[in-house]
Amino acid sequence: MSTETEANRFFVGTGDSETRVWKPLALLNLYRLLISGLFTGLFYSGYLLPPLASHDPVLFYAVSLFYFAAAIVFILLISNRWPRFDIQVYLQIGTDILATVLLMHASGSITSGLGTLLIVAVAGGSIVMGGRHPLMFAALATLAVLAEQFYAQYIGLGEPNNYTQAGILGLVLFVTALAVHGFAHRIRESEALAQRRGLDLANMSQLTEHIIQRMQTGIIVTDNEDQIRLMNESAWYMLGMPSATHYSRLGQLSAELADQLQRWEADPGTDIEMIQPSAEHPRVMPRFARLGQEDATGTLIFLEDATALARQAQQLQLAALGRLTASIAHEIRNPLGAISHAGQLLGESPDLDEHDRRLTGIIGDQSRRMNTIVENIMQLSRRDHSTPRLIELEPFLHKFVREFLSGQGLHPELIGININPAQLQVRFDPTHLDQILTNLCHNAVRHSEEYPGFPKVEIRVALTEESGRPFIDILDHGPGIPPDVAEHIFEPFYTTATSGTGLGLYISRELAEANQAHLNYEPVATGGSCFRITFQDPRRQMH
């Protein structure tokens, strides 16, 4: 979907303006239907009051039936909106003028008082049509009244002084047309302004909702009864993608978050603690704010991904570490190289006994270890930004295992692979994933040396039951990690091996978090160790 098309979805159009001009015409026709139906019913029932139909009952009845039938036909024309609007207005107002004048003539001419019905017809035409049409309708109605009066006097029905009443009625029609036209014009302007304001508000509301849903910060709005009124996608993801919907209570969404909100409501100055829905999801730092000045107006909850905040802090630390390692490389590597070279030359001397050769070996081993530590720190500080792409895990892992085993000269069946479901894809930087797997497999192979069978190490790929997120488990058959040690294994420079640097797991977790994944240690009840890489949810791919 293009950007323009996507943006246009969030703006309300003006397609209902046509409906608003047809509605007054339909209401005017409803009035026409009621009047004609009333006259027809009264005549048919015999309850006509004088002077109705006093001059020509047959004409009165015929015109009433014609008027009623025309109103029914107009209903169909308005519903189908054919012919076009202006033609229907001319047709209907012309029918009103003709039928009213004929009914007036059948009831004794101008003295019957039915001519006042023309005021409604002219006023209705002035409302539905603008421009000069109101004056035209008034002029046609006035000419029709005068023509009827002339014909009535010609046949001996009218009196000469009735021309005065006809003139006054004509004047009233023109005044009505002008007054209603001005009033309708103001109403239309006010309606157009209200429509524009309404469209602006609707557009702003939808745009705001779109922005809130796309924000990386989680947003939750609750009312004074802690019921959820709004929750954006980021909040739903941070809280473990729960099944709770709008108007559910906050406690059903997250008991920890509800408890934090209650503590904050009791004391706004209290310290807010981070929450974590599960080991698969990042830790979340909530923030609370009142909606409005009153206490019962609700609460706005902001959720910040603590992992992202920690990553930003780590980037600052790495920047400082990069400047430090540049000095380390210059100040340590040169004398370290001299020591290593001197130890190597000393070890080549034929006059050394076995004890001295062991000491020179220690010098060489520790020099290489110091050099490895410096290289790892420099690698960590120079770490490039991740460039994730879709990786199909099955071919990637088979290729990795082949290269890892052949490069280390290990048994080809030492590492087993179990992938379910097949064709599983993740979004990750391939070089970062290769480095993480290399570190974890090195550790797994080293700790599984005493295991007699094959495979000694297993790579297992599956989906989590709770959220359907893909993960990779690296399992070994070693002695396992004690709980007190497991708490510190991801800390930099922490190691239980005399030859290790303590940076492998730390770097691996850093690389995982740079790709919006998580690396955790999972205890194994049957023995051994399991390190799990949990990837981002496939429904939330960040580009």
CSV table of N, CA, C and O in Angstrom, one decimal, residues 9 15 25 59 61 71 115 132 143 187 190 201-202 218 281 283 334 356 379 427 496 534 541:
chain,number,residue,atom,x,y,z
A,9,ARG,N,-6.8,6.9,4.1
A,9,ARG,CA,-7.8,6.1,4.8
A,9,ARG,C,-8.2,6.8,6.1
A,9,ARG,O,-9.2,6.5,6.7
A,15,GLY,N,-18.9,12.8,1.1
A,15,GLY,CA,-19.8,12.1,0.2
A,15,GLY,C,-21.2,12.2,0.7
A,15,GLY,O,-22.2,11.9,0.0
A,25,LEU,N,-36.0,18.0,0.5
A,25,LEU,CA,-37.0,17.8,-0.5
A,25,LEU,C,-37.9,16.6,-0.1
A,25,LEU,O,-39.1,16.7,-0.4
A,59,LEU,N,-64.1,18.8,-9.2
A,59,LEU,CA,-62.8,19.3,-9.5
A,59,LEU,C,-61.9,19.2,-8.2
A,59,LEU,O,-60.7,18.8,-8.3
A,61,TYR,N,-62.2,17.0,-5.8
A,61,TYR,CA,-61.9,15.6,-5.6
A,61,TYR,C,-60.8,15.1,-6.6
A,61,TYR,O,-59.9,14.4,-6.2
A,71,ALA,N,-47.7,12.9,-5.1
A,71,ALA,CA,-46.8,12.9,-3.9
A,71,ALA,C,-46.2,11.5,-3.8
A,71,ALA,O,-45.1,11.3,-3.4
A,115,GLY,N,-55.3,29.7,-0.6
A,115,GLY,CA,-54.1,30.3,-1.2
A,115,GLY,C,-53.0,30.4,-0.2
A,115,GLY,O,-51.8,30.5,-0.7
A,132,ARG,N,-31.6,32.7,-7.5
A,132,ARG,CA,-32.8,33.5,-7.8
A,132,ARG,C,-34.1,32.6,-7.8
A,132,ARG,O,-35.2,33.1,-8.1
A,143,LEU,N,-48.6,34.9,-10.2
A,143,LEU,CA,-49.2,34.9,-11.5
A,143,LEU,C,-50.3,33.9,-11.5
A,143,LEU,O,-51.4,34.2,-12.1
A,187,ILE,N,-28.5,29.4,7.4
A,187,ILE,CA,-28.5,28.0,7.9
A,187,ILE,C,-27.5,27.1,7.1
A,187,ILE,O,-26.7,26.3,7.7
A,190,SER,N,-24.0,28.0,8.1
A,190,SER,CA,-23.7,27.4,9.5
A,190,SER,C,-23.5,25.9,9.4
A,190,SER,O,-22.6,25.4,10.0
A,201,LEU,N,-12.5,17.6,13.1
A,201,LEU,CA,-12.4,16.8,14.3
A,201,LEU,C,-12.3,15.3,14.1
A,201,LEU,O,-11.6,14.6,14.7
A,202,ALA,N,-13.1,14.8,13.1
A,202,ALA,CA,-13.1,13.4,12.8
A,202,ALA,C,-11.7,13.0,12.2
A,202,ALA,O,-11.2,12.0,12.6
A,218,GLY,N,4.1,2.3,24.8
A,218,GLY,CA,2.8,1.7,25.1
A,218,GLY,C,1.9,2.7,25.8
A,218,GLY,O,2.3,3.5,26.6
A,281,HIS,N,9.3,-11.8,27.2
A,281,HIS,CA,9.0,-10.4,26.9
A,281,HIS,C,9.9,-9.4,27.7
A,281,HIS,O,10.4,-9.8,28.8
A,283,ARG,N,11.3,-6.3,30.0
A,283,ARG,CA,10.9,-5.6,31.2
A,283,ARG,C,10.3,-4.3,30.8
A,283,ARG,O,10.8,-3.6,29.9
A,334,ASN,N,51.4,-3.0,23.0
A,334,ASN,CA,52.8,-2.9,22.7
A,334,ASN,C,53.7,-3.6,23.7
A,334,ASN,O,54.5,-4.5,23.4
A,356,ASP,N,62.0,-24.1,34.0
A,356,ASP,CA,62.0,-22.7,33.4
A,356,ASP,C,61.1,-22.8,32.1
A,356,ASP,O,60.5,-21.8,31.8
A,379,GLN,N,36.2,-5.5,20.1
A,379,GLN,CA,35.1,-6.0,19.3
A,379,GLN,C,33.8,-5.5,19.8
A,379,GLN,O,32.9,-5.1,19.0
A,427,ARG,N,13.7,-12.8,11.8
A,427,ARG,CA,14.4,-11.6,11.3
A,427,ARG,C,15.5,-11.3,12.2
A,427,ARG,O,15.3,-11.0,13.4
A,496,THR,N,33.8,-18.9,35.3
A,496,THR,CA,34.3,-19.9,36.2
A,496,THR,C,35.4,-20.7,35.7
A,496,THR,O,35.9,-21.6,36.4
A,534,THR,N,15.2,-16.3,22.1
A,534,THR,CA,13.8,-16.0,21.8
A,534,THR,C,13.8,-14.8,20.8
A,534,THR,O,14.1,-13.7,21.2
A,541,GLN,N,7.0,-7.4,13.3
A,541,GLN,CA,8.3,-7.3,12.6
A,541,GLN,C,8.6,-5.8,12.5
A,541,GLN,O,7.9,-5.1,11.9
